[in-house]
C-alpha cells in the first residue's frame, strides 16, 4: 500500500465523509457517518474528526483539508465566502486554518452572490466545481440536492448561481400538506415513471402553474384514482421540471450543461434532461468533491504528485 | 323584525357559518364556529346543525340550504360534482336532499374539471360564483385562500378553473423548512410592505424561479440582514406573484378580473393587483356566498321575494 499524504473531508449539514489519500490522490481508506455539522456542533468538531483520523490510522503530521458546512458561522471555524465573480483559485486562497490543533487543518470558504435581489450562498459545491473543472469554455452546472445549485461558470470563474429548494420542498409538501393523503404508502419510483415524465414536461412548459400542478397530485387521486406512487412521482416531476425551467434561464441557451450528481439523484436528473431533449454530460459528485479537495491539498500543503 | 324564511349555511373544512334569512334575503341572525367538516364528522353533522338552529330559534319547518365540504365524500351527504363546462344553474339542479331530517335540507354540489392533465375540484366556491354573477360578459374570478381558485366564467357558465395551494404552501414552507429560521418572530405585514411588493413582481415576472426565490428569504437574511417580518412578506409575495402569473394565464389577457375575497386576504390581493398594474373589481366573499345560497333557496324552496 502506498503512503498516506493527506486527509480530505467533506463535512456537510448532516453527513461526514473522510478519505485518507496518497500523493497520487488514490483513496487508501474511507469513512462515512451522519456526524454532520448539526451533530458535530454538539459532540465537538475536533473530537469527531480525531476519532475518524484514528480509525484510519492517519499519521500525526498528515494535513487535513475540509470543505462544507464545517466552515459556516455555526460550524467549526468560520471560513467566510468568496464573492462572485469568483475565480475557483480564489477558493483555495481563502482557506482558513484551524488553530489549536496539532496538525495542519484548513477549511475552504464558500461562495456568495451578494446581489440585492438574488442573494445566494453555497458551501461545499464550490469544491465540486473545482473538481469538475473542464479546460476552458462556459458551462452551466446542475448540482441536484436538498438545495440544488445551478451555476454559471465561464472558464475557471463562477459568474453566478441560484439555489433551488427542490429536495426540501418535496419533503415539506409530501409530509405537511393535504398532499400527504395522496402519497401515503408511495413506493419508490425512477425517472422513467410516466407520471414523473409527464409532470416534468408540464412544469417545465408552464412553471407559473407550480402551486396548481402540485394540487393535481390530490385532485388526480380524487377524480382519476391516481395511485400513491404516481402521485409522488408527479410531485417530484413538478419540482424538478420547475427547477429546470428556472436553472436553464440563468445561462445562454447554448451553454453546455454539466450534471454533477451521484446515486439516485443522478439517475433522476439524467432521465429529466433526456425527457426535455437536452444534451448534458455527467460528472460523479463524489469523485468531483474528492478531486476538488485533492486540488486544494496540492495547492495548500507540500504534497507533490510524485 | 321580519319573519324568517330559510336558513343558509356555508360549511367548510374548518369553519361553520349559518345565517337566518328573511324572504328579502336580509340576515336576521348569524352563527360562526370552528365546527367545520373535520370537527363535525366526529360530533355528527345533524347534531351540530340542530344546535345552531336552536340557538337562532329557527322554526321547525324552515328549510336549510348548505354549500361546502358538508357535501364531500367524507362530509354529511355526498353531493357530487357538476362537470365543466358548468352552467351555474346546474349547481342548483344538483342539490342533494338530506334524508331522515324533520325539515327540508339540501346540500349543493361542487364543480369538477375532469381533464386528464389538469384535474381540479371546488366545493363552496361555486356558490360564491353564483352570488357574484354579473350580467353577461366574461370574467376571470380570483378567489384567494388556502387553496386559491382562479375561474374562467363566460356569461353564466364556468368554463374551467385552477386551484393554487398558496395558503397551504405558505404554512408548510414557513413552518417545516429552513425558512422557519428566517421567519421566526415575524410580525404582521400588509400588501404595501416593500418586501411583499418586490417579491410579488419578481415572482410574477419569473415564476420558474419559484423554488429559488423562496431560498432568498434565507440567503437575504444571511447576506443582507433581512428581518423576519420582511422575510415573511417576501415569501407571501413570491407565492401570490407566482399564483397570479399562473392564474392570469388561464384566460385571455383582456378578460375582466373579479376578486372575490374579504378581510385580510382581500387587502393583500388588492395590493397585489395594484402592484402589477392590473384592473379589477372586488366582490365581498361573505356577501357572495350568502347571495349564492339565497339564489339557491329561492330556486329550490317555495320562498317568494314578497
Coordinates of C-alpha atoms in Angstrom, one line a residue:
Chain A
X1 CA 0.0 0.0 0.0
X2 CA 1.3 3.5 -0.9
X3 CA 1.9 6.0 1.8
X4 CA -0.8 8.4 3.0
X5 CA -0.1 12.1 2.0
X6 CA -3.2 14.0 3.3
X7 CA -6.7 13.6 4.5
X8 CA -9.8 15.0 2.6
X9 CA -13.1 15.7 4.4
X10 CA -16.5 16.7 3.0
X11 CA -18.4 17.9 6.1
X12 CA -22.0 18.8 5.3
X13 CA -25.0 19.7 7.4
X14 CA -26.0 16.1 8.1
X15 CA -23.1 14.0 6.7
X16 CA -19.4 13.5 7.3
X17 CA -17.1 11.8 4.8
X18 CA -13.4 11.4 5.1
X19 CA -10.8 9.9 2.8
X20 CA -7.2 9.0 3.5
X21 CA -5.3 9.9 0.3
X22 CA -1.9 9.1 -1.1
X23 CA 0.1 11.7 -3.1
X24 CA -1.3 10.4 -6.4
X25 CA -4.8 11.1 -5.0
X26 CA -5.8 7.5 -4.6
X27 CA -8.1 6.6 -1.8
X28 CA -6.4 4.5 0.9
X29 CA -9.3 4.5 3.3
X30 CA -12.8 6.0 3.6
X31 CA -15.1 6.9 6.5
X32 CA -18.8 7.9 6.2
X33 CA -21.1 8.9 9.0
X34 CA -24.1 11.0 10.0
X35 CA -21.9 13.3 12.2
X36 CA -22.6 16.4 10.1
X37 CA -22.4 20.0 11.4
X38 CA -25.7 19.6 13.3
X39 CA -24.4 16.6 15.3
X40 CA -20.8 17.6 15.5
X41 CA -21.6 21.0 16.9
X42 CA -22.9 19.1 20.0
X43 CA -20.1 16.5 20.2
X44 CA -17.3 18.8 19.2
X45 CA -15.8 19.1 15.7
X46 CA -12.3 18.2 16.9
X47 CA -13.5 15.1 18.8
X48 CA -15.4 13.8 15.7
X49 CA -12.5 14.5 13.3
X50 CA -9.8 12.9 15.6
X51 CA -11.9 9.8 16.2
X52 CA -12.2 9.2 12.4
X53 CA -8.5 10.0 11.9
X54 CA -7.6 7.4 14.5
X55 CA -9.9 4.9 12.8
X56 CA -8.0 5.2 9.5
X57 CA -4.6 5.3 11.4
X58 CA -3.8 8.7 9.9
X59 CA -0.2 9.8 10.9
X60 CA 0.0 12.7 13.4
X61 CA 1.6 15.0 10.9
X62 CA -0.8 14.4 8.0
X63 CA -2.6 17.6 7.0
X64 CA -6.4 17.8 6.6
X65 CA -8.4 19.7 4.0
X66 CA -12.1 20.3 4.7
X67 CA -15.0 21.7 2.7
X68 CA -18.6 22.2 3.5
X69 CA -20.7 23.4 6.5
X70 CA -17.8 23.0 8.9
X71 CA -16.8 26.4 7.6
X72 CA -20.2 28.0 8.3
X73 CA -20.8 30.6 11.1
X74 CA -22.4 27.9 13.2
X75 CA -19.7 25.4 12.2
X76 CA -16.2 24.7 13.5
X77 CA -14.3 27.7 12.3
X78 CA -16.0 30.3 10.0
X79 CA -14.4 30.3 6.6
X80 CA -16.4 33.1 5.1
X81 CA -17.3 33.4 1.4
X82 CA -15.6 34.3 -1.8
X83 CA -17.8 36.7 -3.8
X84 CA -18.9 36.2 -7.4
X85 CA -17.5 36.6 -9.9
X86 CA -15.2 34.1 -8.2
X87 CA -12.2 32.5 -9.9
X88 CA -12.1 29.0 -8.5
X89 CA -8.5 29.5 -7.5
X90 CA -9.7 32.2 -5.0
X91 CA -11.5 29.4 -3.1
X92 CA -8.1 27.8 -2.4
X93 CA -6.6 31.2 -1.3
X94 CA -9.5 31.7 1.1
X95 CA -8.8 28.5 3.1
X96 CA -8.9 29.2 6.8
X97 CA -6.5 27.3 9.3
X98 CA -8.0 25.7 12.4
X99 CA -5.9 26.9 15.4
X100 CA -5.1 24.8 18.4
X101 CA -4.8 21.5 16.6
X102 CA -1.6 19.5 16.5
X103 CA -1.8 19.1 12.7
X104 CA -2.3 21.4 9.8
X105 CA -6.1 21.6 9.2
X106 CA -7.7 24.0 6.7
X107 CA -11.3 24.7 5.9
X108 CA -12.3 26.0 2.4
X109 CA -14.6 29.0 2.1
X110 CA -18.0 29.0 0.4
X111 CA -19.1 31.3 -2.5
X112 CA -21.6 34.2 -2.0
X113 CA -23.6 36.1 -4.5
X114 CA -24.4 39.4 -2.8
X115 CA -26.8 40.9 -5.3
X116 CA -29.7 42.7 -3.6
X117 CA -32.5 40.8 -5.5
X118 CA -30.8 37.3 -5.9
X119 CA -28.7 36.8 -2.8
X120 CA -27.3 33.3 -2.7
X121 CA -24.7 31.1 -0.9
X122 CA -23.0 27.8 -1.5
X123 CA -20.8 25.8 0.8
X124 CA -19.2 22.5 -0.4
X125 CA -20.4 22.8 -4.0
X126 CA -17.5 25.2 -4.8
X127 CA -15.2 22.3 -4.1
X128 CA -17.2 20.0 -6.5
X129 CA -16.9 22.8 -9.1
X130 CA -13.2 22.8 -8.6
X131 CA -13.1 19.0 -9.1
X132 CA -15.3 19.0 -12.2
X133 CA -13.5 21.8 -13.9
X134 CA -13.1 21.4 -17.7
X135 CA -10.5 23.0 -19.9
X136 CA -11.9 26.4 -20.9
X137 CA -15.3 27.2 -22.3
X138 CA -18.5 28.0 -20.5
X139 CA -20.7 25.5 -18.6
X140 CA -24.0 25.5 -16.7
X141 CA -23.6 23.2 -13.8
X142 CA -26.6 21.5 -12.3
X143 CA -25.9 20.1 -8.8
X144 CA -29.1 18.5 -7.5
X145 CA -29.9 18.0 -3.8
X146 CA -31.9 19.3 -0.8
X147 CA -31.0 22.8 -2.2
X148 CA -30.0 22.2 -5.8
X149 CA -27.5 24.6 -7.2
X150 CA -27.3 25.8 -10.8
X151 CA -24.0 27.5 -11.5
X152 CA -22.9 29.6 -14.5
X153 CA -19.1 29.1 -15.0
X154 CA -17.0 30.8 -17.6
X155 CA -13.6 29.2 -17.9
X156 CA -12.4 28.9 -14.3
X157 CA -14.7 31.6 -12.9
X158 CA -18.0 31.3 -11.2
X159 CA -20.1 34.1 -12.7
X160 CA -23.4 33.5 -10.8
X161 CA -25.6 30.8 -9.3
X162 CA -29.0 30.0 -8.0
X163 CA -30.2 27.6 -5.3
X164 CA -33.5 25.8 -5.7
X165 CA -35.1 24.3 -2.6
X166 CA -36.3 21.2 -4.6
X167 CA -35.5 18.4 -2.2
X168 CA -36.6 20.3 0.9
X169 CA -39.8 21.5 -0.7
X170 CA -40.6 17.9 -1.8
X171 CA -40.3 16.8 1.9
X172 CA -42.3 19.7 3.3
X173 CA -45.2 19.3 0.7
X174 CA -45.3 15.5 1.0
X175 CA -45.4 15.5 4.8
X176 CA -47.1 18.7 5.8
X177 CA -49.8 19.4 3.3
X178 CA -53.0 17.8 2.1
X179 CA -50.8 16.0 -0.5
X180 CA -49.7 13.6 2.2
X181 CA -53.1 11.8 1.9
X182 CA -52.4 11.3 -1.8
X183 CA -48.9 10.0 -1.3
X184 CA -49.2 7.8 1.8
X185 CA -47.6 4.4 1.2
X186 CA -45.9 5.5 -2.1
X187 CA -43.3 3.1 -3.3
X188 CA -40.0 4.1 -4.9
X189 CA -40.1 5.2 -8.5
X190 CA -37.5 6.2 -11.1
X191 CA -37.1 8.9 -13.7
X192 CA -38.9 6.7 -16.3
X193 CA -42.2 6.6 -14.4
X194 CA -44.8 8.1 -16.9
X195 CA -46.2 10.3 -14.1
X196 CA -42.7 11.8 -13.5
X197 CA -42.1 12.4 -17.1
X198 CA -45.5 14.0 -17.9
X199 CA -45.3 16.2 -14.8
X200 CA -41.7 17.3 -15.5
X201 CA -42.7 18.4 -19.0
X202 CA -45.8 20.1 -17.9
X203 CA -44.0 22.1 -15.2
X204 CA -41.1 22.9 -17.4
X205 CA -43.5 24.3 -20.0
X206 CA -45.7 26.2 -17.5
X207 CA -43.7 26.9 -14.3
X208 CA -46.2 29.6 -13.3
X209 CA -48.6 26.8 -12.6
X210 CA -46.4 25.3 -9.9
X211 CA -48.8 25.6 -6.9
X212 CA -51.6 24.5 -9.2
X213 CA -49.8 21.5 -10.6
X214 CA -48.9 20.2 -7.1
X215 CA -52.7 20.3 -6.3
X216 CA -53.3 17.8 -9.2
X217 CA -51.5 15.2 -7.1
X218 CA -54.6 15.4 -4.9
X219 CA -57.3 16.1 -7.5
X220 CA -55.8 13.4 -9.8
X221 CA -56.4 11.0 -6.9
X222 CA -60.0 12.2 -6.3
X223 CA -61.0 12.3 -10.0
X224 CA -58.8 9.7 -11.7
X225 CA -57.7 7.3 -9.0
X226 CA -54.1 8.4 -9.3
X227 CA -52.1 5.9 -7.1
X228 CA -49.8 7.0 -4.3
X229 CA -46.5 6.1 -6.1
X230 CA -47.7 8.0 -9.2
X231 CA -48.7 11.0 -7.0
X232 CA -45.1 11.0 -5.5
X233 CA -43.6 10.7 -9.0
X234 CA -45.8 13.5 -10.2
X235 CA -44.8 15.8 -7.3
X236 CA -41.1 15.0 -8.0
X237 CA -41.5 15.7 -11.7
X238 CA -43.3 19.1 -11.0
X239 CA -40.5 20.2 -8.7
X240 CA -37.6 19.1 -11.0
X241 CA -39.4 20.5 -14.1
X242 CA -39.8 23.9 -12.4
X243 CA -36.2 23.8 -11.2
X244 CA -35.0 23.1 -14.7
X245 CA -37.1 25.9 -16.2
X246 CA -35.5 28.3 -13.7
X247 CA -32.0 26.8 -13.8
X248 CA -31.8 26.9 -17.5
X249 CA -32.8 30.5 -17.6
X250 CA -29.7 31.7 -15.8
X251 CA -27.3 30.9 -18.7
X252 CA -27.4 31.3 -22.5
X253 CA -29.4 28.7 -24.3
X254 CA -26.4 27.1 -25.9
X255 CA -24.2 26.8 -22.8
X256 CA -23.0 23.2 -22.2
X257 CA -24.9 21.5 -19.4
X258 CA -22.9 19.6 -16.8
X259 CA -24.7 17.4 -14.3
X260 CA -22.7 16.9 -11.1
X261 CA -24.6 14.2 -9.1
X262 CA -24.4 10.6 -7.9
X263 CA -26.7 7.8 -7.0
X264 CA -30.5 8.1 -7.2
X265 CA -30.5 11.8 -7.9
X266 CA -28.1 11.3 -10.8
X267 CA -30.4 8.8 -12.4
X268 CA -33.5 11.0 -11.8
X269 CA -31.8 14.1 -13.3
X270 CA -30.4 12.2 -16.2
X271 CA -33.9 11.0 -17.1
X272 CA -35.2 14.5 -16.6
X273 CA -32.7 16.0 -19.0
X274 CA -33.4 13.3 -21.5
X275 CA -37.2 13.9 -21.2
X276 CA -36.6 17.5 -22.1
X277 CA -34.4 16.6 -25.0
X278 CA -31.4 18.4 -23.5
X279 CA -27.7 17.4 -24.1
X280 CA -25.6 17.1 -21.0
X281 CA -22.6 15.4 -19.6
X282 CA -22.4 13.8 -16.1
X283 CA -19.6 14.1 -13.5
X284 CA -19.9 11.9 -10.4
X285 CA -20.4 14.2 -7.4
X286 CA -18.4 12.0 -5.0
X287 CA -15.5 12.0 -7.4
X288 CA -15.8 15.7 -8.0
X289 CA -15.6 16.7 -4.3
X290 CA -12.6 14.4 -3.9
X291 CA -10.8 15.9 -6.9
X292 CA -11.6 19.4 -5.6
X293 CA -10.2 18.6 -2.2
X294 CA -7.2 17.0 -3.8
X295 CA -6.5 20.2 -5.8
X296 CA -6.7 22.2 -2.6
X297 CA -4.4 19.8 -0.8
X298 CA -1.8 20.1 -3.5
X299 CA -2.1 23.8 -3.6
X300 CA -2.0 24.4 0.2
X301 CA 0.2 21.6 1.5
X302 CA 3.6 20.4 0.3
X303 CA 2.1 17.4 -1.4
X304 CA 3.9 16.7 -4.6
X305 CA 2.3 14.4 -7.2
X306 CA 5.5 12.3 -7.3
Chain B
X1 CA -88.4 42.1 12.9
X2 CA -89.4 40.4 9.7
X3 CA -90.2 36.7 9.5
X4 CA -87.5 34.0 8.9
X5 CA -87.9 32.3 5.5
X6 CA -84.9 30.0 5.3
X7 CA -81.5 29.1 6.7
X8 CA -78.3 29.5 4.7
X9 CA -75.1 27.5 5.8
X10 CA -71.5 27.7 4.5
X11 CA -69.9 24.5 5.9
X12 CA -66.2 24.4 5.1
X13 CA -63.4 22.1 6.1
X14 CA -62.6 24.0 9.3
X15 CA -65.4 26.6 9.6
X16 CA -69.2 26.7 10.0
X17 CA -71.3 29.7 9.3
X18 CA -75.1 29.9 9.5
X19 CA -77.5 32.8 8.6
X20 CA -81.2 33.0 9.5
X21 CA -82.6 34.8 6.5
X22 CA -85.9 36.5 5.7
X23 CA -87.6 36.4 2.3
X24 CA -85.9 39.6 1.2
X25 CA -82.6 37.9 1.9
X26 CA -81.8 40.1 4.9
X27 CA -79.8 38.5 7.7
X28 CA -81.9 38.1 10.9
X29 CA -79.3 36.2 12.9
X30 CA -75.8 34.8 12.3
X31 CA -73.7 32.0 13.8
X32 CA -69.9 31.3 13.3
X33 CA -67.9 28.5 14.7
X34 CA -65.0 26.2 14.1
X35 CA -67.2 23.2 13.7
X36 CA -66.2 22.5 10.1
X37 CA -66.3 19.2 8.4
X38 CA -63.3 17.8 10.3
X39 CA -64.9 18.5 13.7
X40 CA -68.5 17.8 12.7
X41 CA -67.6 14.4 11.3
X42 CA -66.8 13.5 14.9
X43 CA -69.7 15.2 16.6
X44 CA -72.2 14.4 14.0
X45 CA -73.4 16.9 11.3
X46 CA -77.1 16.7 12.4
X47 CA -76.2 17.5 16.0
X48 CA -74.0 20.5 15.1
X49 CA -76.6 21.9 12.7
X50 CA -79.5 21.5 15.1
X51 CA -77.7 23.1 17.9
X52 CA -77.1 26.2 15.8
X53 CA -80.7 26.2 14.5
X54 CA -81.9 26.1 18.1
X55 CA -79.6 28.9 19.0
X56 CA -81.2 31.2 16.4
X57 CA -84.7 29.9 17.2
X58 CA -85.2 28.7 13.7
X59 CA -88.8 27.4 13.2
X60 CA -89.2 23.7 12.8
X61 CA -90.3 23.9 9.2
X62 CA -87.7 26.4 8.0
X63 CA -85.7 24.8 5.1
X64 CA -81.9 24.8 5.1
X65 CA -79.6 25.3 2.1
X66 CA -75.9 24.2 2.6
X67 CA -72.8 24.6 0.5
X68 CA -69.2 23.5 1.0
X69 CA -67.4 20.4 2.4
X70 CA -70.6 19.1 4.0
X71 CA -71.2 17.7 0.5
X72 CA -67.8 16.0 0.2
X73 CA -67.5 12.2 0.3
X74 CA -66.2 12.4 3.8
X75 CA -68.8 15.0 4.7
X76 CA -72.5 14.7 5.7
X77 CA -74.2 13.5 2.5
X78 CA -72.1 13.3 -0.7
X79 CA -73.4 15.9 -3.2
X80 CA -71.1 15.0 -6.1
X81 CA -69.8 17.4 -8.7
X82 CA -71.2 19.2 -11.7
X83 CA -68.6 18.9 -14.6
X84 CA -67.2 21.8 -16.5
X85 CA -68.4 23.5 -18.7
X86 CA -70.9 24.0 -16.0
X87 CA -73.8 26.5 -16.2
X88 CA -74.2 27.9 -12.7
X89 CA -77.9 26.9 -12.8
X90 CA -76.8 23.3 -13.0
X91 CA -75.3 23.7 -9.5
X92 CA -78.9 24.4 -8.2
X93 CA -80.3 21.4 -10.0
X94 CA -77.7 19.2 -8.5
X95 CA -78.6 19.9 -4.9
X96 CA -79.0 16.7 -2.8
X97 CA -81.6 16.3 0.0
X98 CA -80.5 15.1 3.4
X99 CA -82.8 12.2 4.3
X100 CA -84.0 11.4 7.8
X101 CA -84.3 15.0 9.0
X102 CA -87.5 16.6 10.1
X103 CA -87.0 19.7 7.9
X104 CA -86.1 20.2 4.2
X105 CA -82.3 20.3 4.0
X106 CA -80.4 20.4 0.7
X107 CA -76.6 20.4 0.0
X108 CA -75.2 22.0 -3.1
X109 CA -72.8 20.0 -5.3
X110 CA -69.2 21.2 -6.2
X111 CA -67.8 21.6 -9.6
X112 CA -65.2 19.2 -11.2
X113 CA -62.8 19.6 -14.1
X114 CA -62.1 16.1 -15.2
X115 CA -59.4 16.8 -17.8
X116 CA -56.6 14.2 -17.6
X117 CA -53.7 16.8 -17.2
X118 CA -55.5 19.5 -15.2
X119 CA -57.9 17.7 -12.9
X120 CA -59.5 20.1 -10.4
X121 CA -62.3 20.4 -7.9
X122 CA -64.1 23.1 -6.0
X123 CA -66.7 23.0 -3.2
X124 CA -68.2 26.1 -1.8
X125 CA -66.6 28.5 -4.4
X126 CA -69.3 27.6 -6.9
X127 CA -71.8 29.2 -4.6
X128 CA -69.7 32.4 -4.4
X129 CA -69.6 32.4 -8.2
X130 CA -73.4 32.2 -8.2
X131 CA -73.5 35.1 -5.8
X132 CA -71.0 37.3 -7.6
X133 CA -72.6 36.7 -11.0
X134 CA -72.6 39.7 -13.4
X135 CA -74.9 40.4 -16.3
X136 CA -73.2 38.7 -19.3
X137 CA -69.6 39.0 -20.5
X138 CA -66.6 37.0 -19.5
X139 CA -64.8 37.2 -16.2
X140 CA -61.7 35.7 -14.6
X141 CA -62.5 35.3 -10.9
X142 CA -59.7 35.2 -8.3
X143 CA -60.8 33.6 -5.0
X144 CA -57.8 33.6 -2.7
X145 CA -57.4 31.2 0.2
X146 CA -55.8 28.1 1.5
X147 CA -56.3 26.7 -2.0
X148 CA -57.0 29.8 -4.1
X149 CA -59.2 29.3 -7.1
X150 CA -58.9 31.1 -10.5
X151 CA -62.1 30.6 -12.5
X152 CA -62.8 31.4 -16.1
X153 CA -66.5 32.2 -16.4
X154 CA -68.3 33.1 -19.7
X155 CA -71.7 34.5 -19.1
X156 CA -73.3 32.2 -16.6
X157 CA -71.1 29.2 -17.4
X158 CA -67.9 28.0 -15.6
X159 CA -65.5 27.1 -18.5
X160 CA -62.5 26.0 -16.4
X161 CA -60.6 26.7 -13.3
X162 CA -57.4 26.1 -11.4
X163 CA -56.6 25.7 -7.7
X164 CA -53.4 27.1 -6.4
X165 CA -52.2 25.8 -3.0
X166 CA -50.9 29.3 -2.0
X167 CA -52.1 29.5 1.6
X168 CA -51.2 25.9 2.5
X169 CA -47.7 26.1 0.9
X170 CA -47.0 29.3 2.8
X171 CA -47.8 27.4 6.0
X172 CA -45.7 24.4 5.1
X173 CA -42.7 26.4 4.0
X174 CA -42.7 28.8 6.9
X175 CA -43.0 26.0 9.5
X176 CA -41.3 23.0 8.1
X177 CA -38.3 24.1 6.1
X178 CA -35.1 26.1 6.7
X179 CA -37.1 29.2 6.1
X180 CA -38.6 28.9 9.6
X181 CA -35.3 30.3 11.0
X182 CA -35.6 33.4 8.8
X183 CA -39.2 34.0 9.7
X184 CA -39.3 33.2 13.5
X185 CA -41.0 36.1 15.3
X186 CA -42.3 37.8 12.2
X187 CA -44.8 40.5 12.8
X188 CA -47.9 41.0 10.7
X189 CA -47.4 42.9 7.4
X190 CA -49.7 44.2 4.7
X191 CA -49.6 44.4 0.9
X192 CA -47.7 47.7 0.9
X193 CA -44.7 46.2 2.6
X194 CA -41.8 46.8 0.1
X195 CA -40.5 43.2 0.5
X196 CA -44.0 41.9 -0.4
X197 CA -44.3 44.2 -3.5
X198 CA -40.7 43.5 -4.8
X199 CA -41.1 39.7 -4.3
X200 CA -44.5 39.7 -5.9
X201 CA -43.2 41.5 -9.0
X202 CA -40.1 39.3 -9.2
X203 CA -42.1 36.1 -9.0
X204 CA -44.8 37.3 -11.4
X205 CA -42.0 38.1 -13.9
X206 CA -40.0 34.9 -13.4
X207 CA -42.3 32.2 -11.9
X208 CA -39.8 29.5 -13.0
X209 CA -37.6 30.8 -10.2
X210 CA -40.1 29.9 -7.5
X211 CA -38.0 27.4 -5.5
X212 CA -35.0 29.8 -5.9
X213 CA -36.9 32.9 -4.9
X214 CA -38.1 31.3 -1.7
X215 CA -34.5 30.5 -0.8
X216 CA -33.7 34.2 -0.9
X217 CA -35.8 34.6 2.3
X218 CA -33.0 32.7 4.0
X219 CA -30.0 34.0 1.9
X220 CA -31.3 37.5 2.2
X221 CA -31.1 37.1 5.9
X222 CA -27.6 35.7 5.8
X223 CA -26.1 38.3 3.4
X224 CA -28.3 41.4 3.9
X225 CA -29.8 41.0 7.4
X226 CA -33.3 40.7 6.0
X227 CA -35.6 40.9 9.1
X228 CA -38.2 38.2 10.0
X229 CA -41.2 40.3 9.0
X230 CA -39.6 41.2 5.6
X231 CA -38.8 37.5 5.1
X232 CA -42.4 36.5 5.7
X233 CA -43.7 39.4 3.5
X234 CA -41.2 38.2 0.8
X235 CA -42.4 34.6 1.0
X236 CA -46.1 35.8 0.7
X237 CA -45.2 38.0 -2.2
X238 CA -43.4 35.1 -4.0
X239 CA -46.4 32.8 -3.6
X240 CA -49.0 35.3 -4.6
X241 CA -46.9 36.6 -7.5
X242 CA -46.5 33.0 -8.8
X243 CA -50.2 32.3 -8.3
X244 CA -51.0 35.5 -10.3
X245 CA -48.7 34.5 -13.2
X246 CA -50.4 31.1 -13.3
X247 CA -54.0 32.3 -12.7
X248 CA -53.8 35.1 -15.3
X249 CA -52.6 32.5 -17.9
X250 CA -55.9 30.6 -17.9
X251 CA -57.9 33.3 -19.5
X252 CA -57.4 35.8 -22.4
X253 CA -55.4 38.9 -21.5
X254 CA -58.3 41.3 -21.7
X255 CA -60.8 39.3 -19.6
X256 CA -62.2 41.4 -16.7
X257 CA -60.7 40.4 -13.4
X258 CA -63.0 39.9 -10.4
X259 CA -61.6 39.4 -6.9
X260 CA -63.9 37.6 -4.6
X261 CA -62.4 37.9 -1.1
X262 CA -62.9 39.5 2.3
X263 CA -60.8 40.7 5.3
X264 CA -57.0 40.5 5.3
X265 CA -56.8 38.4 2.1
X266 CA -58.9 41.0 0.2
X267 CA -56.5 43.8 1.2
X268 CA -53.4 41.7 0.3
X269 CA -54.7 40.7 -3.2
X270 CA -56.0 44.2 -3.9
X271 CA -52.5 45.5 -3.2
X272 CA -51.0 42.7 -5.4
X273 CA -53.2 43.5 -8.4
X274 CA -52.4 47.2 -8.0
X275 CA -48.6 46.4 -7.8
X276 CA -49.0 44.5 -11.1
X277 CA -50.9 47.4 -12.7
X278 CA -54.0 45.2 -13.3
X279 CA -57.6 46.5 -13.3
X280 CA -60.0 44.5 -11.2
X281 CA -63.2 44.8 -9.2
X282 CA -63.9 43.4 -5.8
X283 CA -66.9 41.4 -4.5
X284 CA -67.0 40.7 -0.8
X285 CA -66.7 36.9 -0.4
X286 CA -69.0 36.7 2.6
X287 CA -71.7 38.6 0.7
X288 CA -71.2 36.5 -2.4
X289 CA -71.7 33.1 -0.6
X290 CA -74.8 34.5 1.1
X291 CA -76.2 35.7 -2.2
X292 CA -75.4 32.4 -3.8
X293 CA -77.2 30.5 -1.0
X294 CA -80.1 32.9 -1.3
X295 CA -80.4 32.3 -5.1
X296 CA -80.4 28.5 -4.3
X297 CA -83.0 28.9 -1.6
X298 CA -85.4 30.8 -3.9
X299 CA -84.9 28.3 -6.6
X300 CA -85.2 25.1 -4.5
X301 CA -87.7 26.1 -1.8
X302 CA -91.0 28.0 -2.1
X303 CA -89.6 31.3 -0.9
X304 CA -91.0 34.2 -2.8
X305 CA -89.3 37.5 -2.6
X306 CA -92.5 39.1 -1.4

